[in-house]
């Protein structure tokens, strides 16, 4: 009996599952006192509605995701666009500076050629190869050209500087503006007029106390009385050249002091073997006296007394 009963239940369950025509009934009451309304919905209809709701919901999620993706893409596009704009501007600025640098390099090259010509130097031919006719075409070429130009200009500058130093240390003009009363070479003894002697410099007559100046840049190596010279200043210049300034009434420099051409060494006087106020001016090359007029030929204001 038990087994036939369970078989019956099983058949019933299978029947019910195959023909499920159940409805869901909702009892709706707007308030406690109002009449209860009854709403019956077919189970399949409810399933379909749920499916529609779920599908709509999924569609919305999908839509939201796509919208998000689109927004992200749009933002990315805008940022790439802005970046591109910046790069374009940077590139324009770079091209402008590049063109300007090219122009400057060419200008400096011309200037350095001009300087080299004035300094009577050979200009490095390398630079023409580096710069070329239309100017350097790459940043590397520009950099090389700039470096080469820097070397060239330094070289020219060093050359000119040593030239200037050399020029400055070569005696020029006379230590005082006066009359040359006695030249370089053999002369009659000025004291007793008897016999001849070698006069190793120029005698330049000036008023007592006239400032005596160095005829070139150099180093004072002697500043004290010295026998017949009286108060004497000796200045060493370069290449073994020295100048001597004798018979000074006063010395205003010290041994070891650097002087420039035109700096005062003392004042004219008549100390030592002298017959009146004058400056004995001497130039020596490796301690051999030479005619100062050889150095002073271009000197303005040089007046030789007859
Ligand atoms: Zn003299």
mmCIF file of N, CA, C and O in Angstrom, residues 57-118:
data_model
loop_
_atom_site.group_PDB
_atom_site.id
_atom_site.type_symbol
_atom_site.label_atom_id
_atom_site.label_comp_id
_atom_site.label_asym_id
_atom_site.label_seq_id
_atom_site.Cartn_x
_atom_site.Cartn_y
_atom_site.Cartn_z
ATOM 1 N N UNK A 57 17.790 45.355 -17.550
ATOM 2 C CA UNK A 57 18.833 45.735 -16.593
ATOM 3 C C UNK A 57 20.224 45.468 -17.171
ATOM 4 O O UNK A 57 21.115 46.335 -17.152
ATOM 5 N N UNK A 58 20.396 44.286 -17.765
ATOM 6 C CA UNK A 58 21.693 43.934 -18.357
ATOM 7 C C UNK A 58 22.041 44.895 -19.495
ATOM 8 O O UNK A 58 23.169 45.342 -19.634
ATOM 9 N N UNK A 59 20.985 45.226 -20.277
ATOM 10 C CA UNK A 59 21.188 46.144 -21.398
ATOM 11 C C UNK A 59 21.665 47.508 -20.895
ATOM 12 O O UNK A 59 22.587 48.110 -21.465
ATOM 13 N N UNK A 60 21.068 47.939 -19.776
ATOM 14 C CA UNK A 60 21.462 49.233 -19.206
ATOM 15 C C UNK A 60 22.916 49.192 -18.741
ATOM 16 O O UNK A 60 23.689 50.118 -18.958
ATOM 17 N N UNK A 61 23.276 48.084 -18.077
ATOM 18 C CA UNK A 61 24.666 47.946 -17.608
ATOM 19 C C UNK A 61 25.614 47.993 -18.799
ATOM 20 O O UNK A 61 26.592 48.739 -18.811
ATOM 21 N N UNK A 62 25.225 47.232 -19.831
ATOM 22 C CA UNK A 62 26.058 47.193 -21.036
ATOM 23 C C UNK A 62 26.212 48.609 -21.613
ATOM 24 O O UNK A 62 27.307 49.065 -21.936
ATOM 25 N N UNK A 63 25.036 49.288 -21.681
ATOM 26 C CA UNK A 63 25.043 50.666 -22.215
ATOM 27 C C UNK A 63 25.945 51.569 -21.394
ATOM 28 O O UNK A 63 26.722 52.347 -21.940
ATOM 29 N N UNK A 64 25.810 51.439 -20.053
ATOM 30 C CA UNK A 64 26.617 52.288 -19.173
ATOM 31 C C UNK A 64 28.106 52.017 -19.385
ATOM 32 O O UNK A 64 28.924 52.940 -19.466
ATOM 33 N N UNK A 65 28.449 50.721 -19.518
ATOM 34 C CA UNK A 65 29.859 50.353 -19.718
ATOM 35 C C UNK A 65 30.368 50.953 -21.024
ATOM 36 O O UNK A 65 31.429 51.568 -21.073
ATOM 37 N N UNK A 66 29.536 50.795 -22.087
ATOM 38 C CA UNK A 66 29.964 51.318 -23.395
ATOM 39 C C UNK A 66 30.134 52.830 -23.344
ATOM 40 O O UNK A 66 31.085 53.381 -23.886
ATOM 41 N N UNK A 67 29.190 53.475 -22.649
ATOM 42 C CA UNK A 67 29.246 54.928 -22.527
ATOM 43 C C UNK A 67 30.537 55.344 -21.809
ATOM 44 O O UNK A 67 31.236 56.274 -22.216
ATOM 45 N N UNK A 68 30.828 54.603 -20.730
ATOM 46 C CA UNK A 68 32.062 54.868 -19.967
ATOM 47 C C UNK A 68 33.281 54.725 -20.849
ATOM 48 O O UNK A 68 34.164 55.593 -20.863
ATOM 49 N N UNK A 69 33.263 53.618 -21.636
ATOM 50 C CA UNK A 69 34.411 53.375 -22.520
ATOM 51 C C UNK A 69 34.547 54.517 -23.525
ATOM 52 O O UNK A 69 35.635 55.004 -23.793
ATOM 53 N N UNK A 70 33.417 54.934 -24.051
ATOM 54 C CA UNK A 70 33.425 56.005 -25.039
ATOM 55 C C UNK A 70 33.983 57.296 -24.448
ATOM 56 O O UNK A 70 34.813 57.971 -25.049
ATOM 57 N N UNK A 71 33.508 57.585 -23.197
ATOM 58 C CA UNK A 71 33.991 58.791 -22.518
ATOM 59 C C UNK A 71 35.496 58.733 -22.322
ATOM 60 O O UNK A 71 36.209 59.704 -22.556
ATOM 61 N N UNK A 72 35.977 57.561 -21.880
ATOM 62 C CA UNK A 72 37.414 57.379 -21.625
ATOM 63 C C UNK A 72 38.201 57.599 -22.902
ATOM 64 O O UNK A 72 39.213 58.304 -22.920
ATOM 65 N N UNK A 73 37.651 57.014 -24.015
ATOM 66 C CA UNK A 73 38.324 57.169 -25.312
ATOM 67 C C UNK A 73 38.366 58.631 -25.728
ATOM 68 O O UNK A 73 39.369 59.126 -26.219
ATOM 69 N N UNK A 74 37.237 59.303 -25.490
ATOM 70 C CA UNK A 74 37.139 60.709 -25.860
ATOM 71 C C UNK A 74 38.163 61.541 -25.093
ATOM 72 O O UNK A 74 38.857 62.374 -25.650
ATOM 73 N N UNK A 75 38.264 61.255 -23.774
ATOM 74 C CA UNK A 75 39.230 61.985 -22.935
ATOM 75 C C UNK A 75 40.647 61.743 -23.436
ATOM 76 O O UNK A 75 41.460 62.654 -23.551
ATOM 77 N N UNK A 76 40.906 60.471 -23.755
ATOM 78 C CA UNK A 76 42.237 60.105 -24.225
ATOM 79 C C UNK A 76 42.546 60.845 -25.532
ATOM 80 O O UNK A 76 43.642 61.391 -25.709
ATOM 81 N N UNK A 77 41.525 60.875 -26.407
ATOM 82 C CA UNK A 77 41.699 61.563 -27.693
ATOM 83 C C UNK A 77 42.036 63.023 -27.462
ATOM 84 O O UNK A 77 42.971 63.562 -28.066
ATOM 85 N N UNK A 78 41.299 63.669 -26.514
ATOM 86 C CA UNK A 78 41.533 65.096 -26.246
ATOM 87 C C UNK A 78 42.935 65.317 -25.714
ATOM 88 O O UNK A 78 43.615 66.268 -26.098
ATOM 89 N N UNK A 79 43.375 64.411 -24.812
ATOM 90 C CA UNK A 79 44.708 64.602 -24.224
ATOM 91 C C UNK A 79 45.792 64.388 -25.276
ATOM 92 O O UNK A 79 46.769 65.122 -25.330
ATOM 93 N N UNK A 80 45.582 63.391 -26.163
ATOM 94 C CA UNK A 80 46.559 63.155 -27.236
ATOM 95 C C UNK A 80 46.605 64.362 -28.163
ATOM 96 O O UNK A 80 47.670 64.804 -28.583
ATOM 97 N N UNK A 81 45.406 64.920 -28.416
ATOM 98 C CA UNK A 81 45.317 66.085 -29.305
ATOM 99 C C UNK A 81 46.089 67.261 -28.694
ATOM 100 O O UNK A 81 46.871 67.936 -29.379
ATOM 101 N N UNK A 82 45.863 67.475 -27.385
ATOM 102 C CA UNK A 82 46.538 68.582 -26.703
ATOM 103 C C UNK A 82 48.056 68.359 -26.724
ATOM 104 O O UNK A 82 48.834 69.275 -26.993
ATOM 105 N N UNK A 83 48.432 67.108 -26.466
ATOM 106 C CA UNK A 83 49.866 66.765 -26.445
ATOM 107 C C UNK A 83 50.486 67.019 -27.809
ATOM 108 O O UNK A 83 51.575 67.583 -27.931
ATOM 109 N N UNK A 84 49.740 66.649 -28.837
ATOM 110 C CA UNK A 84 50.195 66.826 -30.208
ATOM 111 C C UNK A 84 50.389 68.309 -30.522
ATOM 112 O O UNK A 84 51.373 68.706 -31.127
ATOM 113 N N UNK A 85 49.435 69.100 -30.024
ATOM 114 C CA UNK A 85 49.496 70.557 -30.231
ATOM 115 C C UNK A 85 50.754 71.120 -29.566
ATOM 116 O O UNK A 85 51.493 71.911 -30.155
ATOM 117 N N UNK A 86 51.006 70.652 -28.322
ATOM 118 C CA UNK A 86 52.197 71.099 -27.586
ATOM 119 C C UNK A 86 53.467 70.735 -28.333
ATOM 120 O O UNK A 86 54.387 71.535 -28.458
ATOM 121 N N UNK A 87 53.479 69.471 -28.834
ATOM 122 C CA UNK A 87 54.670 69.002 -29.560
ATOM 123 C C UNK A 87 54.893 69.840 -30.807
ATOM 124 O O UNK A 87 56.025 70.177 -31.144
ATOM 125 N N UNK A 88 53.792 70.181 -31.462
ATOM 126 C CA UNK A 88 53.885 70.975 -32.690
ATOM 127 C C UNK A 88 54.487 72.341 -32.369
ATOM 128 O O UNK A 88 55.383 72.814 -33.057
ATOM 129 N N UNK A 89 53.991 72.940 -31.271
ATOM 130 C CA UNK A 89 54.514 74.247 -30.872
ATOM 131 C C UNK A 89 55.985 74.154 -30.518
ATOM 132 O O UNK A 89 56.794 74.991 -30.908
ATOM 133 N N UNK A 90 56.315 73.081 -29.744
ATOM 134 C CA UNK A 90 57.717 72.890 -29.340
ATOM 135 C C UNK A 90 58.591 72.731 -30.571
ATOM 136 O O UNK A 90 59.689 73.283 -30.649
ATOM 137 N N UNK A 91 58.071 71.992 -31.554
ATOM 138 C CA UNK A 91 58.824 71.765 -32.783
ATOM 139 C C UNK A 91 59.046 73.067 -33.550
ATOM 140 O O UNK A 91 60.146 73.329 -34.035
ATOM 141 N N UNK A 92 57.991 73.898 -33.599
ATOM 142 C CA UNK A 92 58.117 75.200 -34.270
ATOM 143 C C UNK A 92 59.179 76.048 -33.580
ATOM 144 O O UNK A 92 60.037 76.645 -34.228
ATOM 145 N N UNK A 93 59.094 76.072 -32.224
ATOM 146 C CA UNK A 93 60.047 76.869 -31.448
ATOM 147 C C UNK A 93 61.467 76.350 -31.704
ATOM 148 O O UNK A 93 62.403 77.124 -31.897
ATOM 149 N N UNK A 94 61.598 75.039 -31.739
ATOM 150 C CA UNK A 94 62.905 74.415 -31.962
ATOM 151 C C UNK A 94 63.449 74.798 -33.337
ATOM 152 O O UNK A 94 64.604 75.186 -33.470
ATOM 153 N N UNK A 95 62.550 74.742 -34.346
ATOM 154 C CA UNK A 95 63.001 75.090 -35.699
ATOM 155 C C UNK A 95 63.432 76.546 -35.786
ATOM 156 O O UNK A 95 64.420 76.865 -36.434
ATOM 157 N N UNK A 96 62.693 77.404 -35.067
ATOM 158 C CA UNK A 96 63.067 78.824 -35.051
ATOM 159 C C UNK A 96 64.435 79.028 -34.415
ATOM 160 O O UNK A 96 65.275 79.726 -34.959
ATOM 161 N N UNK A 97 64.631 78.405 -33.232
ATOM 162 C CA UNK A 97 65.923 78.587 -32.559
ATOM 163 C C UNK A 97 67.039 77.992 -33.399
ATOM 164 O O UNK A 97 68.139 78.527 -33.441
ATOM 165 N N UNK A 98 66.735 76.897 -34.043
ATOM 166 C CA UNK A 98 67.750 76.246 -34.872
ATOM 167 C C UNK A 98 68.193 77.177 -36.003
ATOM 168 O O UNK A 98 69.387 77.377 -36.223
ATOM 169 N N UNK A 99 67.186 77.789 -36.658
ATOM 170 C CA UNK A 99 67.502 78.709 -37.759
ATOM 171 C C UNK A 99 68.293 79.902 -37.233
ATOM 172 O O UNK A 99 69.248 80.347 -37.863
ATOM 173 N N UNK A 100 67.896 80.377 -36.059
ATOM 174 C CA UNK A 100 68.583 81.538 -35.482
ATOM 175 C C UNK A 100 70.033 81.179 -35.159
ATOM 176 O O UNK A 100 70.964 81.922 -35.487
ATOM 177 N N UNK A 101 70.221 80.004 -34.522
ATOM 178 C CA UNK A 101 71.569 79.542 -34.187
ATOM 179 C C UNK A 101 72.436 79.415 -35.432
ATOM 180 O O UNK A 101 73.606 79.785 -35.428
ATOM 181 N N UNK A 102 71.814 78.888 -36.497
ATOM 182 C CA UNK A 102 72.538 78.741 -37.757
ATOM 183 C C UNK A 102 73.044 80.091 -38.240
ATOM 184 O O UNK A 102 74.203 80.245 -38.625
ATOM 185 N N UNK A 103 72.141 81.076 -38.157
ATOM 186 C CA UNK A 103 72.502 82.435 -38.570
ATOM 187 C C UNK A 103 73.616 82.990 -37.711
ATOM 188 O O UNK A 103 74.575 83.578 -38.219
ATOM 189 N N UNK A 104 73.502 82.760 -36.404
ATOM 190 C CA UNK A 104 74.518 83.278 -35.485
ATOM 191 C C UNK A 104 75.870 82.641 -35.753
ATOM 192 O O UNK A 104 76.895 83.315 -35.759
ATOM 193 N N UNK A 105 75.848 81.312 -35.977
ATOM 194 C CA UNK A 105 77.104 80.604 -36.252
ATOM 195 C C UNK A 105 77.770 81.196 -37.492
ATOM 196 O O UNK A 105 78.975 81.458 -37.499
ATOM 197 N N UNK A 106 76.951 81.430 -38.536
ATOM 198 C CA UNK A 106 77.513 81.983 -39.773
ATOM 199 C C UNK A 106 78.094 83.366 -39.524
ATOM 200 O O UNK A 106 79.165 83.695 -40.022
ATOM 201 N N UNK A 107 77.370 84.154 -38.718
ATOM 202 C CA UNK A 107 77.842 85.512 -38.418
ATOM 203 C C UNK A 107 79.165 85.444 -37.653
ATOM 204 O O UNK A 107 80.136 86.131 -38.011
ATOM 205 N N UNK A 108 79.220 84.588 -36.621
ATOM 206 C CA UNK A 108 80.446 84.473 -35.815
ATOM 207 C C UNK A 108 81.584 83.969 -36.687
ATOM 208 O O UNK A 108 82.727 84.401 -36.540
ATOM 209 N N UNK A 109 81.239 83.076 -37.607
ATOM 210 C CA UNK A 109 82.282 82.562 -38.497
ATOM 211 C C UNK A 109 82.876 83.699 -39.323
ATOM 212 O O UNK A 109 84.102 83.819 -39.446
ATOM 213 N N UNK A 110 81.991 84.538 -39.887
ATOM 214 C CA UNK A 110 82.480 85.686 -40.669
ATOM 215 C C UNK A 110 83.359 86.594 -39.824
ATOM 216 O O UNK A 110 84.422 87.036 -40.252
ATOM 217 N N UNK A 111 82.886 86.851 -38.592
ATOM 218 C CA UNK A 111 83.639 87.724 -37.690
ATOM 219 C C UNK A 111 85.004 87.148 -37.370
ATOM 220 O O UNK A 111 86.006 87.848 -37.357
ATOM 221 N N UNK A 112 85.023 85.839 -37.109
ATOM 222 C CA UNK A 112 86.295 85.229 -36.723
ATOM 223 C C UNK A 112 87.248 85.213 -37.914
ATOM 224 O O UNK A 112 88.456 85.362 -37.748
ATOM 225 N N UNK A 113 86.703 85.075 -39.135
ATOM 226 C CA UNK A 113 87.554 85.142 -40.334
ATOM 227 C C UNK A 113 88.158 86.535 -40.464
ATOM 228 O O UNK A 113 89.336 86.687 -40.768
ATOM 229 N N UNK A 114 87.305 87.526 -40.202
ATOM 230 C CA UNK A 114 87.746 88.924 -40.287
ATOM 231 C C UNK A 114 88.852 89.187 -39.261
ATOM 232 O O UNK A 114 89.883 89.788 -39.572
ATOM 233 N N UNK A 115 88.609 88.683 -38.029
ATOM 234 C CA UNK A 115 89.609 88.861 -36.962
ATOM 235 C C UNK A 115 90.916 88.182 -37.325
ATOM 236 O O UNK A 115 91.994 88.743 -37.137
ATOM 237 N N UNK A 116 90.791 86.955 -37.851
ATOM 238 C CA UNK A 116 91.989 86.201 -38.225
ATOM 239 C C UNK A 116 92.769 86.972 -39.283
ATOM 240 O O UNK A 116 94.000 87.036 -39.242
ATOM 241 N N UNK A 117 92.021 87.564 -40.212
ATOM 242 C CA UNK A 117 92.677 88.326 -41.283
ATOM 243 C C UNK A 117 93.413 89.522 -40.671
ATOM 244 O O UNK A 117 94.568 89.785 -40.993
ATOM 245 N N UNK A 118 92.741 90.214 -39.738
ATOM 246 C CA UNK A 118 93.368 91.381 -39.102
ATOM 247 C C UNK A 118 94.590 90.975 -38.280
ATOM 248 O O UNK A 118 95.545 91.730 -38.170
#
